[in-house]
PDB file of C-alpha atoms and ligand atoms in Angstrom:
ATOM      1  CA  MET A   1      -4.985 -17.046 -19.755  1.00  0.00           C
ATOM      2  CA  SER A   2      -1.627 -15.533 -18.903  1.00  0.00           C
ATOM      3  CA  ALA A   3      -1.198 -11.912 -19.411  1.00  0.00           C
ATOM      4  CA  PRO A   4       1.947 -10.823 -21.407  1.00  0.00           C
ATOM      5  CA  ILE A   5       4.703  -9.729 -18.995  1.00  0.00           C
ATOM      6  CA  LEU A   6       6.198  -6.547 -20.325  1.00  0.00           C
ATOM      7  CA  ARG A   7       9.675  -5.481 -19.182  1.00  0.00           C
ATOM      8  CA  ASP A   8      10.592  -2.481 -21.229  1.00  0.00           C
ATOM      9  CA  LEU A   9       8.889   0.758 -22.105  1.00  0.00           C
ATOM     10  CA  ASP A  10       8.690   0.141 -25.765  1.00  0.00           C
ATOM     11  CA  ALA A  11       6.741  -3.020 -25.322  1.00  0.00           C
ATOM     12  CA  LEU A  12       4.311  -1.238 -22.823  1.00  0.00           C
ATOM     13  CA  ARG A  13       3.804   1.649 -25.222  1.00  0.00           C
ATOM     14  CA  ALA A  14       3.144  -0.848 -28.065  1.00  0.00           C
ATOM     15  CA  ALA A  15       0.512  -2.461 -25.912  1.00  0.00           C
ATOM     16  CA  THR A  16      -1.235   0.597 -24.672  1.00  0.00           C
ATOM     17  CA  ARG A  17      -1.133   2.690 -27.922  1.00  0.00           C
ATOM     18  CA  PRO A  18      -4.200   0.839 -29.597  1.00  0.00           C
ATOM     19  CA  TRP A  19      -6.159   0.982 -26.303  1.00  0.00           C
ATOM     20  CA  ILE A  20      -5.484   4.803 -26.108  1.00  0.00           C
ATOM     21  CA  LEU A  21      -6.462   5.372 -29.715  1.00  0.00           C
ATOM     22  CA  ALA A  22      -9.689   3.339 -29.221  1.00  0.00           C
ATOM     23  CA  GLY A  23     -10.577   5.581 -26.242  1.00  0.00           C
ATOM     24  CA  GLU A  24     -10.520   2.652 -23.865  1.00  0.00           C
ATOM     25  CA  THR A  25     -10.199   3.198 -20.077  1.00  0.00           C
ATOM     26  CA  ILE A  26      -7.095   1.853 -18.527  1.00  0.00           C
ATOM     27  CA  GLY A  27      -6.893   0.645 -15.001  1.00  0.00           C
ATOM     28  CA  VAL A  28      -3.526   0.378 -13.161  1.00  0.00           C
ATOM     29  CA  VAL A  29      -2.900  -1.799 -10.044  1.00  0.00           C
ATOM     30  CA  PRO A  30       0.582  -0.809  -8.816  1.00  0.00           C
ATOM     31  CA  THR A  31       2.122  -3.480  -6.598  1.00  0.00           C
ATOM     32  CA  MET A  32       5.592  -4.604  -5.359  1.00  0.00           C
ATOM     33  CA  GLY A  33       4.528  -8.194  -6.007  1.00  0.00           C
ATOM     34  CA  ALA A  34       4.210 -11.100  -3.511  1.00  0.00           C
ATOM     35  CA  LEU A  35       0.496 -10.875  -4.368  1.00  0.00           C
ATOM     36  CA  HIS A  36      -2.132 -11.798  -1.822  1.00  0.00           C
ATOM     37  CA  ASP A  37      -5.886 -11.631  -1.845  1.00  0.00           C
ATOM     38  CA  GLY A  38      -5.671  -7.813  -1.097  1.00  0.00           C
ATOM     39  CA  HIS A  39      -3.966  -7.237  -4.321  1.00  0.00           C
ATOM     40  CA  LEU A  40      -6.196  -9.556  -6.169  1.00  0.00           C
ATOM     41  CA  SER A  41      -9.294  -7.649  -4.857  1.00  0.00           C
ATOM     42  CA  LEU A  42      -7.687  -4.527  -6.511  1.00  0.00           C
ATOM     43  CA  ALA A  43      -7.317  -6.322  -9.808  1.00  0.00           C
ATOM     44  CA  ALA A  44     -10.912  -7.523  -9.546  1.00  0.00           C
ATOM     45  CA  ALA A  45     -12.070  -3.900  -8.808  1.00  0.00           C
ATOM     46  CA  ALA A  46     -10.143  -2.621 -11.827  1.00  0.00           C
ATOM     47  CA  LYS A  47     -11.635  -5.370 -14.045  1.00  0.00           C
ATOM     48  CA  ALA A  48     -15.048  -4.482 -12.967  1.00  0.00           C
ATOM     49  CA  ILE A  49     -14.825  -0.811 -14.302  1.00  0.00           C
ATOM     50  CA  CYS A  50     -12.005  -0.570 -16.693  1.00  0.00           C
ATOM     51  CA  ASP A  51     -11.791  -1.800 -20.449  1.00  0.00           C
ATOM     52  CA  ARG A  52      -8.123  -2.685 -19.800  1.00  0.00           C
ATOM     53  CA  VAL A  53      -6.092  -3.524 -16.720  1.00  0.00           C
ATOM     54  CA  ILE A  54      -2.393  -3.311 -16.151  1.00  0.00           C
ATOM     55  CA  VAL A  55      -0.975  -4.890 -13.000  1.00  0.00           C
ATOM     56  CA  THR A  56       2.528  -3.464 -12.112  1.00  0.00           C
ATOM     57  CA  ILE A  57       5.188  -5.430 -10.184  1.00  0.00           C
ATOM     58  CA  PHE A  58       8.261  -3.469  -9.223  1.00  0.00           C
ATOM     59  CA  VAL A  59      10.120  -3.651  -5.899  1.00  0.00           C
ATOM     60  CA  ASN A  60      11.026   0.008  -5.825  1.00  0.00           C
ATOM     61  CA  PRO A  61      14.448   0.617  -4.183  1.00  0.00           C
ATOM     62  CA  LYS A  62      13.808   4.302  -3.705  1.00  0.00           C
ATOM     63  CA  GLN A  63      10.973   3.678  -1.137  1.00  0.00           C
ATOM     64  CA  PHE A  64      12.992   1.495   1.140  1.00  0.00           C
ATOM     65  CA  ASN A  65      14.818   3.348   3.836  1.00  0.00           C
ATOM     66  CA  ASN A  66      16.338   0.208   5.245  1.00  0.00           C
ATOM     67  CA  PRO A  67      18.601  -1.961   2.901  1.00  0.00           C
ATOM     68  CA  GLU A  68      17.805  -5.110   4.866  1.00  0.00           C
ATOM     69  CA  ASP A  69      14.128  -4.559   4.246  1.00  0.00           C
ATOM     70  CA  LEU A  70      14.678  -4.196   0.592  1.00  0.00           C
ATOM     71  CA  LYS A  71      16.869  -7.258   0.606  1.00  0.00           C
ATOM     72  CA  ASN A  72      14.345  -9.397   2.405  1.00  0.00           C
ATOM     73  CA  TYR A  73      11.227  -8.165   0.576  1.00  0.00           C
ATOM     74  CA  PRO A  74       9.533 -11.262  -0.903  1.00  0.00           C
ATOM     75  CA  ARG A  75       9.849 -11.680  -4.684  1.00  0.00           C
ATOM     76  CA  THR A  76       7.523 -14.259  -6.184  1.00  0.00           C
ATOM     77  CA  GLU A  77       7.000 -13.182  -9.785  1.00  0.00           C
ATOM     78  CA  THR A  78       6.072 -16.639 -11.261  1.00  0.00           C
ATOM     79  CA  GLU A  79       3.527 -17.248  -8.525  1.00  0.00           C
ATOM     80  CA  ASP A  80       2.101 -13.681  -8.979  1.00  0.00           C
ATOM     81  CA  ALA A  81       1.530 -14.150 -12.614  1.00  0.00           C
ATOM     82  CA  ARG A  82      -0.232 -17.503 -11.898  1.00  0.00           C
ATOM     83  CA  LYS A  83      -2.453 -15.891  -9.275  1.00  0.00           C
ATOM     84  CA  LEU A  84      -3.500 -13.187 -11.709  1.00  0.00           C
ATOM     85  CA  GLU A  85      -4.424 -15.673 -14.534  1.00  0.00           C
ATOM     86  CA  ARG A  86      -8.101 -15.952 -13.449  1.00  0.00           C
ATOM     87  CA  PHE A  87      -8.586 -12.124 -13.574  1.00  0.00           C
ATOM     88  CA  ALA A  88      -7.665 -12.033 -17.273  1.00  0.00           C
ATOM     89  CA  VAL A  89      -5.775  -8.759 -16.899  1.00  0.00           C
ATOM     90  CA  ASP A  90      -4.329  -7.289 -20.093  1.00  0.00           C
ATOM     91  CA  ALA A  91      -0.671  -6.962 -19.065  1.00  0.00           C
ATOM     92  CA  LEU A  92       1.810  -7.279 -16.322  1.00  0.00           C
ATOM     93  CA  TRP A  93       4.250  -4.281 -16.295  1.00  0.00           C
ATOM     94  CA  VAL A  94       7.405  -5.722 -14.592  1.00  0.00           C
ATOM     95  CA  PRO A  95      10.025  -3.142 -15.605  1.00  0.00           C
ATOM     96  CA  GLU A  96      13.775  -3.740 -15.354  1.00  0.00           C
ATOM     97  CA  GLY A  97      15.408  -1.369 -12.801  1.00  0.00           C
ATOM     98  CA  ASP A  98      16.967   0.707 -15.665  1.00  0.00           C
ATOM     99  CA  GLN A  99      13.663   1.103 -17.364  1.00  0.00           C
ATOM    100  CA  MET A 100      12.394   2.866 -14.174  1.00  0.00           C
ATOM    101  CA  TYR A 101      15.589   4.577 -13.180  1.00  0.00           C
ATOM    102  CA  PRO A 102      17.889   4.935 -16.157  1.00  0.00           C
ATOM    103  CA  PRO A 103      21.349   6.381 -15.586  1.00  0.00           C
ATOM    104  CA  HIS A 104      21.305  10.058 -14.720  1.00  0.00           C
ATOM    105  CA  PHE A 105      17.753   9.849 -13.297  1.00  0.00           C
ATOM    106  CA  ALA A 106      17.428  12.867 -11.034  1.00  0.00           C
ATOM    107  CA  THR A 107      13.845  13.776 -10.348  1.00  0.00           C
ATOM    108  CA  THR A 108      11.926  13.252  -7.059  1.00  0.00           C
ATOM    109  CA  VAL A 109       8.225  13.819  -6.545  1.00  0.00           C
ATOM    110  CA  SER A 110       7.681  15.004  -2.916  1.00  0.00           C
ATOM    111  CA  VAL A 111       4.299  15.646  -1.327  1.00  0.00           C
ATOM    112  CA  ALA A 112       4.393  17.983   1.696  1.00  0.00           C
ATOM    113  CA  GLY A 113       2.126  17.939   4.700  1.00  0.00           C
ATOM    114  CA  LEU A 114       0.511  14.522   4.639  1.00  0.00           C
ATOM    115  CA  THR A 115       3.898  12.949   4.709  1.00  0.00           C
ATOM    116  CA  ASP A 116       4.999  14.770   7.964  1.00  0.00           C
ATOM    117  CA  VAL A 117       3.431  12.177  10.263  1.00  0.00           C
ATOM    118  CA  MET A 118       3.289   8.430  10.829  1.00  0.00           C
ATOM    119  CA  GLU A 119       5.106   6.485   8.088  1.00  0.00           C
ATOM    120  CA  GLY A 120       6.765   9.784   6.998  1.00  0.00           C
ATOM    121  CA  VAL A 121       8.388  10.113  10.405  1.00  0.00           C
ATOM    122  CA  TYR A 122       9.495   6.369  10.831  1.00  0.00           C
ATOM    123  CA  ARG A 123      10.467   5.744   7.216  1.00  0.00           C
ATOM    124  CA  PRO A 124      12.437   8.937   6.107  1.00  0.00           C
ATOM    125  CA  GLY A 125      12.416   9.226   2.279  1.00  0.00           C
ATOM    126  CA  HIS A 126       9.850   6.471   1.859  1.00  0.00           C
ATOM    127  CA  PHE A 127       7.017   8.720   0.559  1.00  0.00           C
ATOM    128  CA  ASP A 128       9.300  10.552  -1.802  1.00  0.00           C
ATOM    129  CA  GLY A 129      10.372   7.246  -3.406  1.00  0.00           C
ATOM    130  CA  MET A 130       6.735   5.992  -3.454  1.00  0.00           C
ATOM    131  CA  ALA A 131       5.402   9.196  -5.056  1.00  0.00           C
ATOM    132  CA  THR A 132       8.195   9.301  -7.567  1.00  0.00           C
ATOM    133  CA  VAL A 133       7.467   5.655  -8.803  1.00  0.00           C
ATOM    134  CA  VAL A 134       3.829   5.985  -8.713  1.00  0.00           C
ATOM    135  CA  THR A 135       3.921   9.158 -10.756  1.00  0.00           C
ATOM    136  CA  LYS A 136       6.074   7.217 -13.265  1.00  0.00           C
ATOM    137  CA  LEU A 137       3.707   4.281 -13.260  1.00  0.00           C
ATOM    138  CA  PHE A 138       0.728   6.578 -13.925  1.00  0.00           C
ATOM    139  CA  THR A 139       2.452   8.322 -16.881  1.00  0.00           C
ATOM    140  CA  GLN A 140       4.066   5.080 -18.223  1.00  0.00           C
ATOM    141  CA  THR A 141       0.794   3.147 -18.327  1.00  0.00           C
ATOM    142  CA  ALA A 142      -1.366   6.220 -19.319  1.00  0.00           C
ATOM    143  CA  ALA A 143      -3.944   4.842 -16.958  1.00  0.00           C
ATOM    144  CA  THR A 144      -7.331   6.666 -16.495  1.00  0.00           C
ATOM    145  CA  ASP A 145      -7.939   4.794 -13.238  1.00  0.00           C
ATOM    146  CA  ALA A 146      -5.714   3.583 -10.328  1.00  0.00           C
ATOM    147  CA  PHE A 147      -6.449   1.164  -7.531  1.00  0.00           C
ATOM    148  CA  PHE A 148      -4.936   1.245  -4.064  1.00  0.00           C
ATOM    149  CA  GLY A 149      -5.713  -0.538  -0.812  1.00  0.00           C
ATOM    150  CA  GLU A 150      -6.949   1.350   2.223  1.00  0.00           C
ATOM    151  CA  LYS A 151      -4.559  -0.795   4.250  1.00  0.00           C
ATOM    152  CA  ASP A 152      -1.845   1.886   3.314  1.00  0.00           C
ATOM    153  CA  TYR A 153      -4.271   4.697   3.924  1.00  0.00           C
ATOM    154  CA  GLN A 154      -1.633   7.393   4.353  1.00  0.00           C
ATOM    155  CA  GLN A 155      -0.205   6.224   0.997  1.00  0.00           C
ATOM    156  CA  LEU A 156      -3.617   6.504  -0.702  1.00  0.00           C
ATOM    157  CA  MET A 157      -4.001  10.046   0.520  1.00  0.00           C
ATOM    158  CA  VAL A 158      -0.495  11.021  -0.642  1.00  0.00           C
ATOM    159  CA  VAL A 159      -1.179   9.517  -4.074  1.00  0.00           C
ATOM    160  CA  ARG A 160      -4.479  11.398  -4.373  1.00  0.00           C
ATOM    161  CA  ARG A 161      -2.807  14.637  -3.440  1.00  0.00           C
ATOM    162  CA  MET A 162       0.088  14.080  -5.841  1.00  0.00           C
ATOM    163  CA  ALA A 163      -2.213  13.213  -8.826  1.00  0.00           C
ATOM    164  CA  ALA A 164      -4.283  16.260  -8.135  1.00  0.00           C
ATOM    165  CA  ASP A 165      -1.404  18.651  -7.606  1.00  0.00           C
ATOM    166  CA  LEU A 166       0.404  17.411 -10.839  1.00  0.00           C
ATOM    167  CA  ASP A 167      -2.834  17.464 -12.863  1.00  0.00           C
ATOM    168  CA  ILE A 168      -2.628  13.784 -13.741  1.00  0.00           C
ATOM    169  CA  PRO A 169      -5.847  12.862 -15.445  1.00  0.00           C
ATOM    170  CA  ILE A 170      -6.460   9.806 -13.400  1.00  0.00           C
ATOM    171  CA  THR A 171      -9.143   8.700 -10.813  1.00  0.00           C
ATOM    172  CA  VAL A 172      -7.558   7.091  -7.633  1.00  0.00           C
ATOM    173  CA  HIS A 173      -9.892   4.479  -6.175  1.00  0.00           C
ATOM    174  CA  GLY A 174      -9.443   3.461  -2.548  1.00  0.00           C
ATOM    175  CA  CYS A 175     -10.436  -0.238  -1.932  1.00  0.00           C
ATOM    176  CA  PRO A 176     -11.120  -1.854   1.508  1.00  0.00           C
ATOM    177  CA  THR A 177      -8.491  -3.629   3.428  1.00  0.00           C
ATOM    178  CA  ILE A 178      -8.703  -7.372   3.055  1.00  0.00           C
ATOM    179  CA  ARG A 179      -8.121  -9.353   6.268  1.00  0.00           C
ATOM    180  CA  GLU A 180      -7.258 -12.885   7.137  1.00  0.00           C
ATOM    181  CA  ILE A 181      -9.911 -14.803   8.993  1.00  0.00           C
ATOM    182  CA  ASP A 182      -8.332 -13.880  12.395  1.00  0.00           C
ATOM    183  CA  GLY A 183      -8.348 -10.093  11.451  1.00  0.00           C
ATOM    184  CA  LEU A 184      -4.748  -9.645  10.362  1.00  0.00           C
ATOM    185  CA  ALA A 185      -4.639  -7.276   7.451  1.00  0.00           C
ATOM    186  CA  MET A 186      -3.224  -8.927   4.454  1.00  0.00           C
ATOM    187  CA  SER A 187       0.226  -7.760   3.587  1.00  0.00           C
ATOM    188  CA  SER A 188       3.181  -9.127   1.616  1.00  0.00           C
ATOM    189  CA  ARG A 189       5.310  -8.678   4.726  1.00  0.00           C
ATOM    190  CA  ASN A 190       3.148 -11.215   6.555  1.00  0.00           C
ATOM    191  CA  LEU A 191       5.108 -13.854   4.577  1.00  0.00           C
ATOM    192  CA  LEU A 192       8.111 -12.854   6.722  1.00  0.00           C
ATOM    193  CA  LEU A 193       6.451 -13.721  10.050  1.00  0.00           C
ATOM    194  CA  SER A 194       7.496 -17.036  11.645  1.00  0.00           C
ATOM    195  CA  ASP A 195       4.710 -19.557  12.519  1.00  0.00           C
ATOM    196  CA  ARG A 196       4.681 -18.228  16.109  1.00  0.00           C
ATOM    197  CA  ALA A 197       4.636 -14.588  15.207  1.00  0.00           C
ATOM    198  CA  ARG A 198       1.808 -15.212  12.788  1.00  0.00           C
ATOM    199  CA  THR A 199      -0.411 -16.504  15.573  1.00  0.00           C
ATOM    200  CA  THR A 200       0.438 -13.326  17.685  1.00  0.00           C
ATOM    201  CA  ALA A 201       0.059 -10.974  14.767  1.00  0.00           C
ATOM    202  CA  PRO A 202      -3.777 -10.575  14.907  1.00  0.00           C
ATOM    203  CA  VAL A 203      -3.535  -9.009  18.385  1.00  0.00           C
ATOM    204  CA  LEU A 204      -2.757  -5.723  16.587  1.00  0.00           C
ATOM    205  CA  HIS A 205      -6.053  -5.613  14.930  1.00  0.00           C
ATOM    206  CA  GLU A 206      -7.812  -6.949  18.142  1.00  0.00           C
ATOM    207  CA  VAL A 207      -6.453  -4.002  20.256  1.00  0.00           C
ATOM    208  CA  MET A 208      -7.472  -1.599  17.575  1.00  0.00           C
ATOM    209  CA  GLU A 209     -10.975  -2.805  17.514  1.00  0.00           C
ATOM    210  CA  GLN A 210     -10.881  -2.562  21.374  1.00  0.00           C
ATOM    211  CA  ILE A 211      -9.966   1.003  21.110  1.00  0.00           C
ATOM    212  CA  ALA A 212     -12.596   1.793  18.644  1.00  0.00           C
ATOM    213  CA  ASP A 213     -15.212   0.152  20.727  1.00  0.00           C
ATOM    214  CA  GLY A 214     -13.997   2.139  23.693  1.00  0.00           C
ATOM    215  CA  LEU A 215     -14.038   5.477  21.864  1.00  0.00           C
ATOM    216  CA  ARG A 216     -17.659   4.734  20.724  1.00  0.00           C
ATOM    217  CA  ALA A 217     -18.435   4.232  24.416  1.00  0.00           C
ATOM    218  CA  GLY A 218     -16.947   7.440  25.281  1.00  0.00           C
ATOM    219  CA  THR A 219     -13.721   6.253  26.955  1.00  0.00           C
ATOM    220  CA  ASP A 220     -10.803   8.583  26.956  1.00  0.00           C
ATOM    221  CA  PHE A 221      -8.287   7.783  24.080  1.00  0.00           C
ATOM    222  CA  GLN A 222      -5.236   8.190  26.140  1.00  0.00           C
ATOM    223  CA  ALA A 223      -6.383   5.554  28.566  1.00  0.00           C
ATOM    224  CA  LEU A 224      -7.378   3.201  25.819  1.00  0.00           C
ATOM    225  CA  HIS A 225      -4.039   3.845  24.148  1.00  0.00           C
ATOM    226  CA  THR A 226      -1.980   2.942  27.354  1.00  0.00           C
ATOM    227  CA  LYS A 227      -3.906  -0.229  27.781  1.00  0.00           C
ATOM    228  CA  ALA A 228      -3.484  -1.252  24.223  1.00  0.00           C
ATOM    229  CA  VAL A 229       0.284  -0.661  24.185  1.00  0.00           C
ATOM    230  CA  ALA A 230       0.665  -2.785  27.345  1.00  0.00           C
ATOM    231  CA  ARG A 231      -1.398  -5.631  25.762  1.00  0.00           C
ATOM    232  CA  LEU A 232       0.730  -5.620  22.547  1.00  0.00           C
ATOM    233  CA  GLU A 233       3.884  -5.730  24.686  1.00  0.00           C
ATOM    234  CA  ARG A 234       2.458  -8.674  26.775  1.00  0.00           C
ATOM    235  CA  ALA A 235       1.581 -10.480  23.553  1.00  0.00           C
ATOM    236  CA  GLY A 236       5.159 -10.179  22.313  1.00  0.00           C
ATOM    237  CA  PHE A 237       5.317  -7.088  20.199  1.00  0.00           C
ATOM    238  CA  THR A 238       8.700  -5.409  20.635  1.00  0.00           C
ATOM    239  CA  GLY A 239       7.771  -1.902  19.871  1.00  0.00           C
ATOM    240  CA  VAL A 240       4.858   0.403  18.832  1.00  0.00           C
ATOM    241  CA  ASP A 241       5.977   3.048  16.359  1.00  0.00           C
ATOM    242  CA  TYR A 242       2.542   4.773  16.600  1.00  0.00           C
ATOM    243  CA  LEU A 243      -1.014   4.125  17.648  1.00  0.00           C
ATOM    244  CA  ASP A 244      -2.645   7.348  16.546  1.00  0.00           C
ATOM    245  CA  LEU A 245      -6.236   8.698  16.268  1.00  0.00           C
ATOM    246  CA  ARG A 246      -6.234  11.010  13.302  1.00  0.00           C
ATOM    247  CA  ALA A 247      -8.788  12.821  11.057  1.00  0.00           C
ATOM    248  CA  GLN A 248      -9.709  10.915   8.037  1.00  0.00           C
ATOM    249  CA  ASP A 249      -9.559  13.947   5.655  1.00  0.00           C
ATOM    250  CA  ASP A 250      -6.209  15.506   6.661  1.00  0.00           C
ATOM    251  CA  LEU A 251      -4.550  13.165   9.032  1.00  0.00           C
ATOM    252  CA  SER A 252      -4.448  15.780  11.768  1.00  0.00           C
ATOM    253  CA  ALA A 253      -3.963  14.288  15.290  1.00  0.00           C
ATOM    254  CA  LEU A 254      -7.175  13.987  17.406  1.00  0.00           C
ATOM    255  CA  ALA A 255      -7.722  13.447  21.115  1.00  0.00           C
ATOM    256  CA  ALA A 256     -11.134  12.141  20.567  1.00  0.00           C
ATOM    257  CA  PRO A 257     -13.246  11.272  17.402  1.00  0.00           C
ATOM    258  CA  THR A 258     -14.989  14.609  17.163  1.00  0.00           C
ATOM    259  CA  ARG A 259     -14.934  14.226  13.285  1.00  0.00           C
ATOM    260  CA  PRO A 260     -14.613  11.311  10.903  1.00  0.00           C
ATOM    261  CA  ALA A 261     -11.482   9.551  12.211  1.00  0.00           C
ATOM    262  CA  ARG A 262      -9.270   6.630  11.720  1.00  0.00           C
ATOM    263  CA  LEU A 263      -7.016   4.759  14.113  1.00  0.00           C
ATOM    264  CA  PHE A 264      -3.582   3.992  12.646  1.00  0.00           C
ATOM    265  CA  ALA A 265      -0.995   1.622  14.053  1.00  0.00           C
ATOM    266  CA  ALA A 266       2.590   0.464  13.279  1.00  0.00           C
ATOM    267  CA  ALA A 267       4.124  -2.116  15.571  1.00  0.00           C
ATOM    268  CA  TRP A 268       7.115  -4.547  15.474  1.00  0.00           C
ATOM    269  CA  LEU A 269       6.661  -8.271  15.866  1.00  0.00           C
ATOM    270  CA  ALA A 270       9.734 -10.582  15.627  1.00  0.00           C
ATOM    271  CA  GLY A 271      11.583  -8.218  13.427  1.00  0.00           C
ATOM    272  CA  VAL A 272       8.590  -7.582  11.128  1.00  0.00           C
ATOM    273  CA  ARG A 273       6.903  -4.219  10.945  1.00  0.00           C
ATOM    274  CA  LEU A 274       3.108  -4.452  10.703  1.00  0.00           C
ATOM    275  CA  ILE A 275       0.785  -1.525   9.867  1.00  0.00           C
ATOM    276  CA  ASP A 276      -2.967  -1.273  10.010  1.00  0.00           C
ATOM    277  CA  ASN A 277      -5.781   1.172  10.203  1.00  0.00           C
ATOM    278  CA  ILE A 278      -9.525   1.195  10.894  1.00  0.00           C
ATOM    279  CA  ALA A 279     -12.252   3.673  10.614  1.00  0.00           C
ATOM    280  CA  ILE A 280     -13.786   5.193  13.741  1.00  0.00           C
ATOM    281  CA  GLY A 281     -16.615   7.429  12.649  1.00  0.00           C
ATOM    282  CA  SER A 282     -17.781  10.433  14.646  1.00  0.00           C
TER     283      SER A 282
HETATM  284  O1  PAF B 301       1.852  -0.189  -1.873  1.00  0.00           O
HETATM  285  C1  PAF B 301       2.891  -0.621  -2.519  1.00  0.00           C
HETATM  286  O2  PAF B 301       3.031  -1.782  -2.790  1.00  0.00           O
HETATM  287  C2  PAF B 301       3.907   0.376  -3.065  1.00  0.00           C
HETATM  288  O3  PAF B 301       4.027   1.438  -2.234  1.00  0.00           O
HETATM  289  C3  PAF B 301       3.499   0.920  -4.552  1.00  0.00           C
HETATM  290  C4  PAF B 301       2.200   1.739  -4.504  1.00  0.00           C
HETATM  291  C5  PAF B 301       3.400  -0.304  -5.521  1.00  0.00           C
HETATM  292  C6  PAF B 301       4.616   1.773  -5.021  1.00  0.00           C
HETATM  293  O4  PAF B 301       5.746   1.173  -5.195  1.00  0.00           O
END
């Protein structure tokens, strides 16, 4: 059955009020639409533990540092609603732009530290826009639980920090990255890849797994890094923004996996920016 699509705050509040009064748990799955199996796995995780589930769809202009990227971001609302039918979620929150950012809107939520590296460097302002909208989504939906994919691991960490710092009473659940059969991490941006680029895209995950294997075998990270960048370039990637080994708990840069670590990558293929990360262990 289709969930109601709510587009204004009055309708959202009318829907959530009885749930809150009944003491029900409310799970929120924040998305920008163009839903794929990764998003659907978050909806399933929410359904498994929450009394009520709200999926949000809002292409948040404040988190795009590049107007072309915002313009090209896939928008597939009808298809998204159809994909969610089998999960029987309770509502889709699809706010109009002025419901999220009414005239005179002047507040920014900014998380320091964790945002100084990787995406924070290459996408200035992205995390402020993301943290601002996620704060609003948390308070608008009155959710008790929120579900985010580990694919955007840095985002997940920023959201956890923000919720803790602002005393928002919500549990933030990180859910595993869902991959295509060839290893490519699912992402709405994959829809922008040409057929040819789509066949090359899994090389990113392949080189990351090679680095992980090399690290486990005791090979020097720098040597593995150089080899991986060369392989990506040979495959047709036009730039590597970063290919970093970082501590899992605070994202500090590591030269070797001396503590629980993750490998993070962002690379350009045919005009599309792909990001991924995998756990390394120590
Ligand atoms: O990961 C995303 O799709 C977005 O950053 C989010 C969390 C929905 C906020 O706009």
